[in-house]
XYZ file of C-alpha atoms in Angstrom:
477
model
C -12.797 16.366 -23.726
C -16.338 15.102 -22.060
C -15.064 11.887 -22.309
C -11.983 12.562 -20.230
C -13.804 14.469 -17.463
C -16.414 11.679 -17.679
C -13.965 9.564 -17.085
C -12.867 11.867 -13.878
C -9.031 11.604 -15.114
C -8.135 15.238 -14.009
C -8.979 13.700 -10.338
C -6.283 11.270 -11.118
C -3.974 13.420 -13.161
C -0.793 14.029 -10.525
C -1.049 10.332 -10.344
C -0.985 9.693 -14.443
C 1.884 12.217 -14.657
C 4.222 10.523 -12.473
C 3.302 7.115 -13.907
C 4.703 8.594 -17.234
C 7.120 10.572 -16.293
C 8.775 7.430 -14.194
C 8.197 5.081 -17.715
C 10.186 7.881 -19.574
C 12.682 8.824 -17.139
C 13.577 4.613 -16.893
C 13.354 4.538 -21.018
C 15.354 7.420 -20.958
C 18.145 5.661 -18.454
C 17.961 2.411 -20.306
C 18.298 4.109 -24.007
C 21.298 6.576 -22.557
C 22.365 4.571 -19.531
C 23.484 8.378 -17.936
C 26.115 8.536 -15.591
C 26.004 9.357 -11.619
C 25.199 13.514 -11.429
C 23.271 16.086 -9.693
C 21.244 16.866 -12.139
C 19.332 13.837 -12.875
C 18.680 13.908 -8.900
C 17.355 18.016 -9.694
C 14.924 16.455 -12.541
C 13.491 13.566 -11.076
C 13.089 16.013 -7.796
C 11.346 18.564 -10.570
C 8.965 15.546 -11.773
C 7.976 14.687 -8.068
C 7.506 18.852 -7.768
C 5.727 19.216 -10.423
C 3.288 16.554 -9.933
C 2.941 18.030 -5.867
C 1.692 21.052 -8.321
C -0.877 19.228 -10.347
C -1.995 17.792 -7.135
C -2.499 20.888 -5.128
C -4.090 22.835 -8.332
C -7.051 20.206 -8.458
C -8.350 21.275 -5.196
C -9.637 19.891 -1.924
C -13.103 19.099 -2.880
C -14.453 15.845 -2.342
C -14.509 13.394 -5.584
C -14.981 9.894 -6.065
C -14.126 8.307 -9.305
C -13.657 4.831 -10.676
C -17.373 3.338 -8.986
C -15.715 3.958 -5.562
C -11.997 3.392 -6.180
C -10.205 6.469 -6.306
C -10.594 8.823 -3.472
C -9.771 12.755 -3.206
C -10.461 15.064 -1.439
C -8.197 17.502 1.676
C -7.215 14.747 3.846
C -5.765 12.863 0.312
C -4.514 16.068 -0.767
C -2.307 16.817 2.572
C -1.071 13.226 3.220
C 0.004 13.476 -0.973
C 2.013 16.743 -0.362
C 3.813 15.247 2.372
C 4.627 12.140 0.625
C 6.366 14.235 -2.314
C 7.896 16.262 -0.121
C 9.089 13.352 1.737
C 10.492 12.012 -1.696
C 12.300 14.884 -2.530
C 13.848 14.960 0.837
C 15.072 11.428 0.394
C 16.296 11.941 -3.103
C 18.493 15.132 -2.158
C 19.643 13.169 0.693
C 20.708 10.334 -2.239
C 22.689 12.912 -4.354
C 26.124 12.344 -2.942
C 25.345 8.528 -2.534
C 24.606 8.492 -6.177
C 27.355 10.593 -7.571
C 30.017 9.168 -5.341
C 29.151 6.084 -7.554
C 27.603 3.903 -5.283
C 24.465 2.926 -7.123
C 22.999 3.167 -10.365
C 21.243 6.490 -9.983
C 18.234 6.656 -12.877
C 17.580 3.032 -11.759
C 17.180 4.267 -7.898
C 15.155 7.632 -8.840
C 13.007 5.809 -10.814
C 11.942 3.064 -8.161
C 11.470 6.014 -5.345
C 9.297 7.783 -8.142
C 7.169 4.477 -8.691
C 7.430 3.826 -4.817
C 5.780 7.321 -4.458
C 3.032 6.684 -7.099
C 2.170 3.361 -5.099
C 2.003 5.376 -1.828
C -0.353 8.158 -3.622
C -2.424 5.633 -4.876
C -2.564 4.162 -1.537
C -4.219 7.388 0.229
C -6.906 7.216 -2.524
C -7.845 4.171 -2.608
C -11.717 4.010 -1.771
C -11.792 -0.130 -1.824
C -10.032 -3.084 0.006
C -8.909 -4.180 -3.668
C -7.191 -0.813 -4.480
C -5.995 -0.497 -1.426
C -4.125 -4.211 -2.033
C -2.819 -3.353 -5.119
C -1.471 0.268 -4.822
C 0.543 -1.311 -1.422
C 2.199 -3.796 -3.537
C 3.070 -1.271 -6.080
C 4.788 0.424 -3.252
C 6.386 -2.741 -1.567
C 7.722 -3.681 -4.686
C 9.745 -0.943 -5.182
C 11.222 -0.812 -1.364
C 12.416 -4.491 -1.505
C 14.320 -3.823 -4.474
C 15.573 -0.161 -3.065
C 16.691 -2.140 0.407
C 18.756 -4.258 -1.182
C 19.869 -1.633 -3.951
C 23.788 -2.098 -2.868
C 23.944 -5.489 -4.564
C 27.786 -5.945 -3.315
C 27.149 -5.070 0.152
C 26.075 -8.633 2.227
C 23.973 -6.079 4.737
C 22.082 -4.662 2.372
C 20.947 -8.020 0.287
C 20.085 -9.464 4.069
C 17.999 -6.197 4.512
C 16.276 -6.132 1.099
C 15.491 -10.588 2.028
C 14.079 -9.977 5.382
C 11.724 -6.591 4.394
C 10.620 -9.243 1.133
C 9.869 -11.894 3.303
C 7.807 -10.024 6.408
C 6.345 -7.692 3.642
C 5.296 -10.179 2.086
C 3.831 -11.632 4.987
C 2.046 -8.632 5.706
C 0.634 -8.350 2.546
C -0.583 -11.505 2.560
C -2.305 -10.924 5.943
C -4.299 -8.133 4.486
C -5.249 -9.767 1.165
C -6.385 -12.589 3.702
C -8.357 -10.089 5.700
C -9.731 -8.524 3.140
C -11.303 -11.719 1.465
C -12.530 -12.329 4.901
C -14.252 -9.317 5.095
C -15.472 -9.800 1.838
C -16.728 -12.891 1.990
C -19.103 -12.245 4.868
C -20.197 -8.162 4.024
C -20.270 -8.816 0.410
C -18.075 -5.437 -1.064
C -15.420 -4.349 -0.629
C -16.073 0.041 -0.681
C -15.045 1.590 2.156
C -18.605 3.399 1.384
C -20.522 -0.003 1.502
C -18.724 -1.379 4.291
C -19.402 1.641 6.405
C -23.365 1.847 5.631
C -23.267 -2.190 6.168
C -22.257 -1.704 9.101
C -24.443 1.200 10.510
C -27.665 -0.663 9.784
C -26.069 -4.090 10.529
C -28.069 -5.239 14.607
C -25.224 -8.050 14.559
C -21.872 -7.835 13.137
C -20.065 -11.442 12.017
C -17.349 -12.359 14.413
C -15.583 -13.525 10.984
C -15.584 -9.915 9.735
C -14.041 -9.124 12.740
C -11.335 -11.390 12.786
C -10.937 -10.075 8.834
C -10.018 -6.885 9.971
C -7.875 -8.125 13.005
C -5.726 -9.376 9.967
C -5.858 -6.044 8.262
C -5.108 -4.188 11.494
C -1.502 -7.024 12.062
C -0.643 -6.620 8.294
C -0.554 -2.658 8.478
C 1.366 -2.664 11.864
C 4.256 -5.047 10.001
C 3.732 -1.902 7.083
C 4.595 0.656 10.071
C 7.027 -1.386 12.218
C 4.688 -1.121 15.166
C 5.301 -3.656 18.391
C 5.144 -7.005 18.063
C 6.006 -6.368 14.148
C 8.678 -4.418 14.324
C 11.242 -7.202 13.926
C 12.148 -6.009 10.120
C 13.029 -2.327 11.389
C 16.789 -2.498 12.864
C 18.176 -5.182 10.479
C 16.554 -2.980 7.242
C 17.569 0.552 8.797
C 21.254 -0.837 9.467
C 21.523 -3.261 6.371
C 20.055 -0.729 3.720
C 22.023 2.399 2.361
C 21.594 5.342 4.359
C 19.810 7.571 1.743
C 17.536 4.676 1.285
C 16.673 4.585 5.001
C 15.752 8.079 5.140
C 13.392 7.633 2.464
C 11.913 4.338 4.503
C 11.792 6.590 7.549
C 9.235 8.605 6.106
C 7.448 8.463 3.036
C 6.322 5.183 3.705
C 5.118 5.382 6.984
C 3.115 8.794 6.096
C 1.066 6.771 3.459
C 0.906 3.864 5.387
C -0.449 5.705 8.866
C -2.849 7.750 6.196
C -4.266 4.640 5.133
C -4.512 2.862 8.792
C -6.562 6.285 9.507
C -8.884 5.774 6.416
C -9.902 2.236 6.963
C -10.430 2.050 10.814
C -12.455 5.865 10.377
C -14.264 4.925 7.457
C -15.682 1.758 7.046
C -14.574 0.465 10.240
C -15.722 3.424 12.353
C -18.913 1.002 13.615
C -16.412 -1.453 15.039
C -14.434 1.086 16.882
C -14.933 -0.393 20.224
C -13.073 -3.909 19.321
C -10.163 -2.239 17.046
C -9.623 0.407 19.259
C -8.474 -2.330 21.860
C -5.903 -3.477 18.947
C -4.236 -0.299 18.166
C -4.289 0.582 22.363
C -2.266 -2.415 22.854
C -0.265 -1.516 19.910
C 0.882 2.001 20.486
C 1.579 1.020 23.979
C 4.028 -2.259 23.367
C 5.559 0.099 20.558
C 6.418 2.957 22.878
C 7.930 0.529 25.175
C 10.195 -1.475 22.903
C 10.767 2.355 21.470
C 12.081 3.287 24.586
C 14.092 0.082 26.166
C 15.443 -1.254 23.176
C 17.230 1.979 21.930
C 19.051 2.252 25.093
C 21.886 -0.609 24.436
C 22.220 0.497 20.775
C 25.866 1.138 19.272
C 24.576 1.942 15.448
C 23.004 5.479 15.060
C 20.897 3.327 12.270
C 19.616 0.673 14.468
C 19.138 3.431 17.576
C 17.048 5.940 15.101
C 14.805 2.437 14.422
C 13.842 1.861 17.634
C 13.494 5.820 17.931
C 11.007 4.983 14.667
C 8.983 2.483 16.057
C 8.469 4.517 19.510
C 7.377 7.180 17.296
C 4.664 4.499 15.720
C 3.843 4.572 19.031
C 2.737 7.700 19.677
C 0.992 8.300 16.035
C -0.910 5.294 17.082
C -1.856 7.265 20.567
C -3.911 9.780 17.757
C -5.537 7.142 15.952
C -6.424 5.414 19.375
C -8.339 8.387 19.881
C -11.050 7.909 17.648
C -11.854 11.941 17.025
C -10.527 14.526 14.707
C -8.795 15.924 16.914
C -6.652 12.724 17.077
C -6.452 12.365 13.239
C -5.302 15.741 13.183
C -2.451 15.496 15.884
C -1.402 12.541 14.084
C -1.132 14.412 10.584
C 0.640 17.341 12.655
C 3.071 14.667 14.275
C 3.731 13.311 11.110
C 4.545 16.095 9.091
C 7.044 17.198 11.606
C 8.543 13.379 12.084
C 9.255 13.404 7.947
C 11.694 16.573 8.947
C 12.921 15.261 12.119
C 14.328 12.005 10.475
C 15.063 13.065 7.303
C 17.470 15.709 8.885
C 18.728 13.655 11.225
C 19.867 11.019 8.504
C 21.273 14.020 6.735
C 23.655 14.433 9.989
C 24.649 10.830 9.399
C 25.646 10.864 5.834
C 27.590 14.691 6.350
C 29.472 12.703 9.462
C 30.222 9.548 7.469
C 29.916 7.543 9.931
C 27.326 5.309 12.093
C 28.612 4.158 15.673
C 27.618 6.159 17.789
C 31.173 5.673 19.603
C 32.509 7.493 16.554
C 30.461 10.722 17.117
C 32.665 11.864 19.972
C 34.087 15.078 20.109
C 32.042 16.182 17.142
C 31.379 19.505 18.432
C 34.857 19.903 18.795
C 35.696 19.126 14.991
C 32.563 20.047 13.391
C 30.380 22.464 15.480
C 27.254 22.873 13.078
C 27.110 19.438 12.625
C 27.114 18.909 15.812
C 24.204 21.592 16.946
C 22.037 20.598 13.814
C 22.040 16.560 15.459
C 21.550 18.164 19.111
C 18.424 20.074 17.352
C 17.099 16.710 16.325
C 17.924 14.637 19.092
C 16.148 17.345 21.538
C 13.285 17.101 18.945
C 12.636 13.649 18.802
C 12.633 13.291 22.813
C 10.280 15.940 22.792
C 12.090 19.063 24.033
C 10.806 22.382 24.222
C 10.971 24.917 21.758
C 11.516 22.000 19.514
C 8.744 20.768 17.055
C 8.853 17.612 18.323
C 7.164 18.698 21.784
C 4.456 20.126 19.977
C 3.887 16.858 17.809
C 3.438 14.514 21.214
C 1.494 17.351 22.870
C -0.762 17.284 20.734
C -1.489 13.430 20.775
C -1.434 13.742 24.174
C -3.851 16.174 24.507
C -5.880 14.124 21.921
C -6.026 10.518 24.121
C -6.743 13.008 27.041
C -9.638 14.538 25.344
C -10.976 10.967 24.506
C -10.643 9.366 27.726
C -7.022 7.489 27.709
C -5.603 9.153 30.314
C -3.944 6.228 31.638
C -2.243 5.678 28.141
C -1.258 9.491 27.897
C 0.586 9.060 31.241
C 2.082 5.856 29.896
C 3.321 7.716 26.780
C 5.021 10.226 28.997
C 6.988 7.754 30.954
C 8.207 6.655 27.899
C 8.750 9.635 26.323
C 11.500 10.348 29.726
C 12.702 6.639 29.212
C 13.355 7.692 25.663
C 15.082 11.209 26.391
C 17.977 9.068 28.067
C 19.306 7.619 24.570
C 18.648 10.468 22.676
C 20.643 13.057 25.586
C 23.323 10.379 25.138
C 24.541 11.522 21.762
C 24.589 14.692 22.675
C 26.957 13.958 25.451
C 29.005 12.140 23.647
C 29.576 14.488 20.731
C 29.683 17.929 23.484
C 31.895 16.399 26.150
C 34.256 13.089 25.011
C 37.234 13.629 23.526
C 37.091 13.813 19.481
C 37.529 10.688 17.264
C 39.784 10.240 14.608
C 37.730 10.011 11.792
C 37.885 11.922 8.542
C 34.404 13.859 7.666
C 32.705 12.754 4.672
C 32.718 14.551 1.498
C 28.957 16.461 1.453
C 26.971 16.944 -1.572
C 25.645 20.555 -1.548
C 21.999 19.019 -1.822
C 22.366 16.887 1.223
C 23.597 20.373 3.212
C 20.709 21.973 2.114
C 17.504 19.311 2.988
C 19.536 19.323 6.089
C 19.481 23.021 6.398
C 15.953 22.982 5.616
C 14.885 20.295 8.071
C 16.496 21.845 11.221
C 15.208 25.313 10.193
C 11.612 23.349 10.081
C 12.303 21.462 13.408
C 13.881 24.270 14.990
C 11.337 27.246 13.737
C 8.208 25.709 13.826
C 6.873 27.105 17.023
C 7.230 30.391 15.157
C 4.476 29.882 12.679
C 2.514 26.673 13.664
C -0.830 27.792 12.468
C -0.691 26.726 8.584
C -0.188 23.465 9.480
C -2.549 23.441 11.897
C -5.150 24.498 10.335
C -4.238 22.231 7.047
C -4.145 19.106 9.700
C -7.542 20.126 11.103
C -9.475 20.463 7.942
C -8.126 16.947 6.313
C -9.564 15.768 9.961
C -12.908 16.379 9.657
C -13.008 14.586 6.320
C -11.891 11.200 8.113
C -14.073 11.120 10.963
C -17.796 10.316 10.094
């Protein structure tokens, strides 16, 4: 027993209990090949549960373990709850997918379980090298879950382009990181930040290093000029499995961006804060032009994704907690926002946007659960959605961007049009002829329980809140 908390394995043990329980659950589906059914969506939800347990019941305290590898402490601990919720989300959302016999449904729970682990991993890691190899873990499993319909020719070109441009991105960041490496001499997060502080003269060539980083993680979170994957792997993969790319991913990603520019990079502020500026602001804009001519709800809600990037990049741009914790806020109500609304698309069945019309006439729930998250995403009070971009506005305010906050805004109007759009066309054309989809009840209720989230959260803001804040103040130095 000294041994194992020598060892600090109960720091790591939500992590080691989804590792297992994903080996068993794929032995299990490879020994008794089950068929398509709810319930093997309800257990592998229950393993992702239960390991959200094991990871809230070691606490928020700050541990290190593994000589610097493996990070945790509250900031960790949030960004892992989200993730699992997240998952869960994205596997309820799968349920009617799966049983309607459209996939091979341990196979798929068991690469969004290992995805998951990757991403947990990711928000942990304390060194460029576990950061590289807890983000392939995770990649590895998305390029095989965007191409997961094997007989559909969308979905293998989706699952080819994310393998090739993540691959690409990985590559920039293993580049980086040897880069950075090479001229600091470690690669802790702990070292590179105290290098840094008593460092007179910082090598251009580190600099460049984490340039290289920086480009590789915007590719990871589809931000402008790397968003060129997004559309084509939103349209081309099966809807459940964009939901779960909507999300997940981009919380552990963004978590991660947050970690290495606060932590070891915090010295160099002044020359990446330039980078993500430029970022968030060419993100917002594609976010809000490109959407407009969209005829695919899939393709539109990308572009909707990537001005989102844009914004979460306003908090990071910030450089103060009050940024990181705007952009943990915004995030946690984004996973909601898009999960729900992908909900709406598999209930309707459908995914041009010309097909949507009438729908209050048909289906009026439907209908007023999409309005809920199309008012959300564009930002609309009472919605949650205001509060999320308030709050990164407020945060680029408090640090000086004013000009960017007032470009945000512009494109947060730009943005409203396309999003208004659906609404019209579902409240005031005439109805389609189009038969509704056959809804799994688990699909009706993360969809329930997103627009009660989205719709309610002005009602009882403070827990997250004050969750977001503390994580924070364990990012900025």
């Amino acid at each position: 027993m000294s041994a194992f908390m020598t060892l600090g394995l109960p720091v790591i043990r939500p992590e080691i209990y989804l590792a297992v329980a994903s080996l068993f659950l794929l032995l299990y589906g490879a020994y008794k090949a089950p068929k398509a059914n709810v319930t093997l969506v309800l257990v592998s939800a229950l393993m992702l549960a239960l390991t959200g347990y094991l990871a809230y019941d070691g606490g928020a305290a700050p541990q290190v373990i593994f000589s610097g590898m493996f990070v945790s402490n509250a900031f960790t601990l949030f960004v892992k709850i989200l993730i699992i919720a997240a998952a869960i989300l994205a596997l309820m959302l799968a349920s009617g997918w799966l049983s309607a016999g459209e996939g091979r449904p341990f196979e798929y729970c068991v690469l969004l379980m290992l995805a998951t682990l990757g991403m947990m991993l990711m928000v942990s890691s304390g060194t460029l090298l576990a950061l590289y190899m807890s983000i392939e873990l995770m990649s590895l499993a998305l390029y095989v879950l965007a191409a997961f319909d094997r007989d559909d020719k969308k979905s293998a070109e989706a699952g080819l382009k994310y393998f090739v441009l993540g691959s690409l991105a990985s590559g920039m960041i293993l580049f980086g990181a040897s880069l950075v490496y090479g001229f600091a001499g470690t690669i802790s997060f702990d070292g590179l930040a105290l290098l840094f502080s008593q460092s007179v003269e910082i090598s251009r060539a580190v600099i460049v290093g984490l340039i290289f980083v920086m480009v590789g993680f915007c590719f990871k979170i589809s931000a402008a000029p790397f968003h060129m994957w997004a559309p084509d792997v939103y349209e081309g993969a099966p809807t459940p499995v964009t939901a779960f790319f909507a999300t997940a991913p981009k919380v552990a990603a963004f978590a991660l961006f947050a970690r290495i520019l606060y932590e070891p990079f915090a010295e160099l502020h002044l020359q990446w804060q330039q980078v993500v500026i430029a970022a968030s602001l060419l993100s917002m804009a594609v976010g809000a032009l490109a959407a407009i001519v969209q005829s695919n709800i899939k393709r539109l809600l990308a572009y909707s994704s990537i001005g989102h990037v844009g914004f979460l990049l306003l908090g990071i741009a910030s450089f103060s907690p009050l940024g990181v914790q705007a952009m943990l806020v915004y995030l946690t109500l984004y996973v909601f926002m898009s999960a729900g609304m992908f909900g709406c698309v598999l209930m309707a069945g459908r995914e041009q946007i010309k097909d949507f019309a009438g729908l209050a006439k048909t289906n009026p729930l439907l209908a007023a659960a999409i309005s809920v998250f199309m008012f959300a995403m564009a930002g609309i009070p009472p919605m949650s959605g205001f509060f999320g971009k308030m709050l990164v506005l407020l945060a680029a305010v408090d640090a000086g961007l004013v000009w960017l906050a007032v470009a945000a805004v512009i494109a947060s109007v730009v943005g409203a049009y396309y999003y208004i759009r659906i609404v019209k066309v579902m409240y005031f054309d005439e109805p389609a002829e189009w038969p509704m989809a056959k809804t799994s009840p688990l699909v009706v209720a993360a969809t329930v329980i997103c627009t009660v989230v989205t719709l309610g959260f002005f009602l009882l803001p403070s827990p997250l809140m004050v969750a977001a804040s503390a994580a924070a103040k364990l990012v900025v130095r």
